[in-house]
Amino acid sequence: MTSEPTAAPTETDLALLREAIAVSKSAVAAGNHPFGAVLVDPDGAVVLSAENTVVTLNDCTGHAETNLVRLAWREIGAERLGDYSLYTSCEPCAMCSGAIYWSGIGRVVFAMSEAELHELTGDNPENPTMSIDSRVVLNAGQRSIAVVGPAISAEARVAHEGFWG
């Protein structure tokens, strides 16, 4: 199942996705998988960022979005996160989508779809991509989460070039 955009991203969304992509490149430089995410407050300011830490922390749950949710929960608190947006270089996997849902974050914007990621990684054991649209998980509960994406896939792919080979 592939993700189809529900709303067109704004120019601000695209700029913030580029920040998430920059974080994904930092993850690679640190020895991790190429995924990054940023959290944006209601005024549009980036307040937190997180990169993938699966390799360096030897933690299969160290995905960028899950790391960001942990930070946000501690530093901002669930009561405020409904007004925040999470921007990520790649569509959140089922695990990350669940964490985002439980955190209370109100909006998710992603650059590259899970299906496009699978095209890049194939059967690489370091990324056993699941074919689950994030919207299915994010909107299966008692509240709905706005989801925008995929948006700038070609730009997000750059961090993955030569990585999964």
PDB file of C-alpha atoms in Angstrom:
ATOM      1  CA  MET A   1       0.000   0.000   0.000  1.00  0.00           C
ATOM      2  CA  THR A   2       1.465   3.389  -0.904  1.00  0.00           C
ATOM      3  CA  SER A   3       0.838   6.690   0.749  1.00  0.00           C
ATOM      4  CA  GLU A   4      -0.987   9.309  -1.218  1.00  0.00           C
ATOM      5  CA  PRO A   5      -0.952  12.930  -0.130  1.00  0.00           C
ATOM      6  CA  THR A   6      -4.153  14.166   1.522  1.00  0.00           C
ATOM      7  CA  ALA A   7      -3.181  17.822   1.252  1.00  0.00           C
ATOM      8  CA  ALA A   8      -0.521  19.641  -0.675  1.00  0.00           C
ATOM      9  CA  PRO A   9       2.469  20.640   1.432  1.00  0.00           C
ATOM     10  CA  THR A  10       3.046  24.349   1.900  1.00  0.00           C
ATOM     11  CA  GLU A  11       6.345  26.091   1.207  1.00  0.00           C
ATOM     12  CA  THR A  12       6.884  26.114   4.985  1.00  0.00           C
ATOM     13  CA  ASP A  13       6.277  22.350   5.070  1.00  0.00           C
ATOM     14  CA  LEU A  14       8.893  21.843   2.357  1.00  0.00           C
ATOM     15  CA  ALA A  15      11.464  23.938   4.219  1.00  0.00           C
ATOM     16  CA  LEU A  16      10.845  21.952   7.406  1.00  0.00           C
ATOM     17  CA  LEU A  17      11.103  18.654   5.520  1.00  0.00           C
ATOM     18  CA  ARG A  18      14.492  19.813   4.282  1.00  0.00           C
ATOM     19  CA  GLU A  19      15.514  20.289   7.912  1.00  0.00           C
ATOM     20  CA  ALA A  20      14.447  16.704   8.649  1.00  0.00           C
ATOM     21  CA  ILE A  21      16.443  15.518   5.630  1.00  0.00           C
ATOM     22  CA  ALA A  22      19.500  17.397   6.940  1.00  0.00           C
ATOM     23  CA  VAL A  23      19.089  15.505  10.235  1.00  0.00           C
ATOM     24  CA  SER A  24      18.949  12.231   8.263  1.00  0.00           C
ATOM     25  CA  LYS A  25      22.315  13.100   6.730  1.00  0.00           C
ATOM     26  CA  SER A  26      23.693  13.748  10.233  1.00  0.00           C
ATOM     27  CA  ALA A  27      22.521  10.280  11.235  1.00  0.00           C
ATOM     28  CA  VAL A  28      24.613   8.756   8.448  1.00  0.00           C
ATOM     29  CA  ALA A  29      27.626  10.832   9.466  1.00  0.00           C
ATOM     30  CA  ALA A  30      27.196   9.470  13.016  1.00  0.00           C
ATOM     31  CA  GLY A  31      27.156   5.867  11.747  1.00  0.00           C
ATOM     32  CA  ASN A  32      23.410   5.284  11.693  1.00  0.00           C
ATOM     33  CA  HIS A  33      20.669   4.717   9.141  1.00  0.00           C
ATOM     34  CA  PRO A  34      19.617   7.762   7.057  1.00  0.00           C
ATOM     35  CA  PHE A  35      16.504   8.934   8.883  1.00  0.00           C
ATOM     36  CA  GLY A  36      15.792  12.225  10.648  1.00  0.00           C
ATOM     37  CA  ALA A  37      12.862  14.085  12.167  1.00  0.00           C
ATOM     38  CA  VAL A  38      12.053  17.496  13.617  1.00  0.00           C
ATOM     39  CA  LEU A  39       9.224  18.688  15.857  1.00  0.00           C
ATOM     40  CA  VAL A  40       7.630  22.046  15.163  1.00  0.00           C
ATOM     41  CA  ASP A  41       5.607  24.104  17.618  1.00  0.00           C
ATOM     42  CA  PRO A  42       2.317  25.856  16.785  1.00  0.00           C
ATOM     43  CA  ASP A  43       4.238  28.986  15.732  1.00  0.00           C
ATOM     44  CA  GLY A  44       6.276  27.029  13.163  1.00  0.00           C
ATOM     45  CA  ALA A  45       9.557  26.945  15.084  1.00  0.00           C
ATOM     46  CA  VAL A  46      11.654  23.783  15.240  1.00  0.00           C
ATOM     47  CA  VAL A  47      11.853  22.880  18.923  1.00  0.00           C
ATOM     48  CA  LEU A  48      13.386  19.398  18.804  1.00  0.00           C
ATOM     49  CA  SER A  49      15.181  17.138  16.357  1.00  0.00           C
ATOM     50  CA  ALA A  50      16.205  13.504  16.441  1.00  0.00           C
ATOM     51  CA  GLU A  51      18.082  11.147  14.191  1.00  0.00           C
ATOM     52  CA  ASN A  52      18.147   7.402  13.851  1.00  0.00           C
ATOM     53  CA  THR A  53      20.332   5.750  16.531  1.00  0.00           C
ATOM     54  CA  VAL A  54      19.712   2.061  15.818  1.00  0.00           C
ATOM     55  CA  VAL A  55      23.370   1.230  15.159  1.00  0.00           C
ATOM     56  CA  THR A  56      25.195   3.455  17.622  1.00  0.00           C
ATOM     57  CA  LEU A  57      22.866   2.698  20.543  1.00  0.00           C
ATOM     58  CA  ASN A  58      22.283  -0.930  19.530  1.00  0.00           C
ATOM     59  CA  ASP A  59      18.528  -0.378  19.856  1.00  0.00           C
ATOM     60  CA  CYS A  60      16.081  -1.583  17.225  1.00  0.00           C
ATOM     61  CA  THR A  61      13.564   1.030  18.436  1.00  0.00           C
ATOM     62  CA  GLY A  62      16.009   3.907  17.879  1.00  0.00           C
ATOM     63  CA  HIS A  63      14.177   5.252  14.842  1.00  0.00           C
ATOM     64  CA  ALA A  64      14.260   9.023  14.372  1.00  0.00           C
ATOM     65  CA  GLU A  65      10.537   9.478  14.969  1.00  0.00           C
ATOM     66  CA  THR A  66      10.456   7.288  18.081  1.00  0.00           C
ATOM     67  CA  ASN A  67      13.503   9.084  19.477  1.00  0.00           C
ATOM     68  CA  LEU A  68      11.752  12.399  18.811  1.00  0.00           C
ATOM     69  CA  VAL A  69       8.530  11.229  20.481  1.00  0.00           C
ATOM     70  CA  ARG A  70      10.493  10.244  23.610  1.00  0.00           C
ATOM     71  CA  LEU A  71      12.118  13.685  23.758  1.00  0.00           C
ATOM     72  CA  ALA A  72       8.856  15.512  23.094  1.00  0.00           C
ATOM     73  CA  TRP A  73       6.952  13.569  25.726  1.00  0.00           C
ATOM     74  CA  ARG A  74       9.559  14.445  28.375  1.00  0.00           C
ATOM     75  CA  GLU A  75      10.273  18.041  27.373  1.00  0.00           C
ATOM     76  CA  ILE A  76       6.900  19.305  26.134  1.00  0.00           C
ATOM     77  CA  GLY A  77       4.307  16.969  27.588  1.00  0.00           C
ATOM     78  CA  ALA A  78       1.304  15.192  26.157  1.00  0.00           C
ATOM     79  CA  GLU A  79      -1.130  17.968  27.031  1.00  0.00           C
ATOM     80  CA  ARG A  80       0.509  20.321  24.486  1.00  0.00           C
ATOM     81  CA  LEU A  81       1.633  17.997  21.679  1.00  0.00           C
ATOM     82  CA  GLY A  82      -1.697  18.021  19.820  1.00  0.00           C
ATOM     83  CA  ASP A  83      -0.760  21.426  18.396  1.00  0.00           C
ATOM     84  CA  TYR A  84       2.693  20.273  17.223  1.00  0.00           C
ATOM     85  CA  SER A  85       3.783  18.830  13.875  1.00  0.00           C
ATOM     86  CA  LEU A  86       6.367  16.135  13.258  1.00  0.00           C
ATOM     87  CA  TYR A  87       8.369  16.393  10.016  1.00  0.00           C
ATOM     88  CA  THR A  88      10.302  13.356   8.899  1.00  0.00           C
ATOM     89  CA  SER A  89      12.579  12.409   6.044  1.00  0.00           C
ATOM     90  CA  CYS A  90      10.676   9.177   5.426  1.00  0.00           C
ATOM     91  CA  GLU A  91       7.153   7.963   6.151  1.00  0.00           C
ATOM     92  CA  PRO A  92       6.946   6.650   9.711  1.00  0.00           C
ATOM     93  CA  CYS A  93       6.944   2.862  10.021  1.00  0.00           C
ATOM     94  CA  ALA A  94       4.192   1.080  11.942  1.00  0.00           C
ATOM     95  CA  MET A  95       6.174   1.254  15.208  1.00  0.00           C
ATOM     96  CA  CYS A  96       6.879   4.965  14.856  1.00  0.00           C
ATOM     97  CA  SER A  97       3.312   5.694  13.747  1.00  0.00           C
ATOM     98  CA  GLY A  98       2.071   3.983  16.897  1.00  0.00           C
ATOM     99  CA  ALA A  99       4.439   6.035  19.046  1.00  0.00           C
ATOM    100  CA  ILE A 100       3.343   9.245  17.319  1.00  0.00           C
ATOM    101  CA  TYR A 101      -0.304   8.329  17.881  1.00  0.00           C
ATOM    102  CA  TRP A 102       0.235   7.604  21.587  1.00  0.00           C
ATOM    103  CA  SER A 103       2.248  10.814  22.054  1.00  0.00           C
ATOM    104  CA  GLY A 104      -0.654  13.014  21.002  1.00  0.00           C
ATOM    105  CA  ILE A 105       1.228  14.814  18.211  1.00  0.00           C
ATOM    106  CA  GLY A 106      -1.393  16.298  15.895  1.00  0.00           C
ATOM    107  CA  ARG A 107       0.214  16.388  12.457  1.00  0.00           C
ATOM    108  CA  VAL A 108       2.798  14.403  10.476  1.00  0.00           C
ATOM    109  CA  VAL A 109       4.526  15.505   7.274  1.00  0.00           C
ATOM    110  CA  PHE A 110       6.939  13.194   5.457  1.00  0.00           C
ATOM    111  CA  ALA A 111       9.229  13.455   2.454  1.00  0.00           C
ATOM    112  CA  MET A 112       9.561   9.901   1.079  1.00  0.00           C
ATOM    113  CA  SER A 113       7.006   7.100   1.273  1.00  0.00           C
ATOM    114  CA  GLU A 114       7.594   3.695   2.823  1.00  0.00           C
ATOM    115  CA  ALA A 115       7.062   2.161  -0.633  1.00  0.00           C
ATOM    116  CA  GLU A 116       9.803   4.355  -2.111  1.00  0.00           C
ATOM    117  CA  LEU A 117      12.083   3.396   0.764  1.00  0.00           C
ATOM    118  CA  HIS A 118      11.496  -0.263  -0.014  1.00  0.00           C
ATOM    119  CA  GLU A 119      12.563   0.401  -3.626  1.00  0.00           C
ATOM    120  CA  LEU A 120      15.892   1.654  -2.243  1.00  0.00           C
ATOM    121  CA  THR A 121      16.494  -0.957   0.452  1.00  0.00           C
ATOM    122  CA  GLY A 122      15.034  -4.054  -1.169  1.00  0.00           C
ATOM    123  CA  ASP A 123      15.538  -7.036   1.110  1.00  0.00           C
ATOM    124  CA  ASN A 124      18.350  -5.431   3.114  1.00  0.00           C
ATOM    125  CA  PRO A 125      18.143  -7.037   6.582  1.00  0.00           C
ATOM    126  CA  GLU A 126      18.962  -3.701   8.236  1.00  0.00           C
ATOM    127  CA  ASN A 127      15.642  -2.278   7.041  1.00  0.00           C
ATOM    128  CA  PRO A 128      12.867  -4.870   6.823  1.00  0.00           C
ATOM    129  CA  THR A 129      10.372  -2.323   5.489  1.00  0.00           C
ATOM    130  CA  MET A 130       6.695  -2.974   6.218  1.00  0.00           C
ATOM    131  CA  SER A 131       4.015  -2.279   3.614  1.00  0.00           C
ATOM    132  CA  ILE A 132       1.714  -0.395   5.951  1.00  0.00           C
ATOM    133  CA  ASP A 133       0.616   3.115   5.108  1.00  0.00           C
ATOM    134  CA  SER A 134       1.245   5.346   8.130  1.00  0.00           C
ATOM    135  CA  ARG A 135      -2.257   6.774   7.777  1.00  0.00           C
ATOM    136  CA  VAL A 136      -3.697   3.366   8.629  1.00  0.00           C
ATOM    137  CA  VAL A 137      -1.944   3.315  12.008  1.00  0.00           C
ATOM    138  CA  LEU A 138      -2.111   7.050  12.730  1.00  0.00           C
ATOM    139  CA  ASN A 139      -5.862   7.202  12.153  1.00  0.00           C
ATOM    140  CA  ALA A 140      -6.969   3.828  13.540  1.00  0.00           C
ATOM    141  CA  GLY A 141      -7.596   5.164  17.019  1.00  0.00           C
ATOM    142  CA  GLN A 142      -9.942   7.537  18.776  1.00  0.00           C
ATOM    143  CA  ARG A 143      -8.405  10.715  17.388  1.00  0.00           C
ATOM    144  CA  SER A 144      -7.311  11.669  13.929  1.00  0.00           C
ATOM    145  CA  ILE A 145      -3.886  12.902  12.921  1.00  0.00           C
ATOM    146  CA  ALA A 146      -3.375  15.061   9.843  1.00  0.00           C
ATOM    147  CA  VAL A 147      -0.868  13.433   7.478  1.00  0.00           C
ATOM    148  CA  VAL A 148       0.824  15.119   4.508  1.00  0.00           C
ATOM    149  CA  GLY A 149       3.168  13.274   2.194  1.00  0.00           C
ATOM    150  CA  PRO A 150       5.022  12.048   0.346  1.00  0.00           C
ATOM    151  CA  ALA A 151       6.330  15.455  -0.645  1.00  0.00           C
ATOM    152  CA  ILE A 152       9.972  15.812  -1.787  1.00  0.00           C
ATOM    153  CA  SER A 153      11.044  12.211  -2.275  1.00  0.00           C
ATOM    154  CA  ALA A 154      13.916  12.962  -4.630  1.00  0.00           C
ATOM    155  CA  GLU A 155      15.544  15.205  -2.041  1.00  0.00           C
ATOM    156  CA  ALA A 156      15.073  12.650   0.734  1.00  0.00           C
ATOM    157  CA  ARG A 157      16.614   9.894  -1.406  1.00  0.00           C
ATOM    158  CA  VAL A 158      19.972  11.707  -1.468  1.00  0.00           C
ATOM    159  CA  ALA A 159      20.786  10.641   2.112  1.00  0.00           C
ATOM    160  CA  HIS A 160      20.165   7.016   1.069  1.00  0.00           C
ATOM    161  CA  GLU A 161      22.381   7.036  -2.033  1.00  0.00           C
ATOM    162  CA  GLY A 162      24.975   4.303  -1.704  1.00  0.00           C
ATOM    163  CA  PHE A 163      23.873   3.492   1.848  1.00  0.00           C
ATOM    164  CA  TRP A 164      21.888   0.291   1.346  1.00  0.00           C
ATOM    165  CA  GLY A 165      24.112  -1.177  -1.396  1.00  0.00           C
TER     166      GLY A 165
END
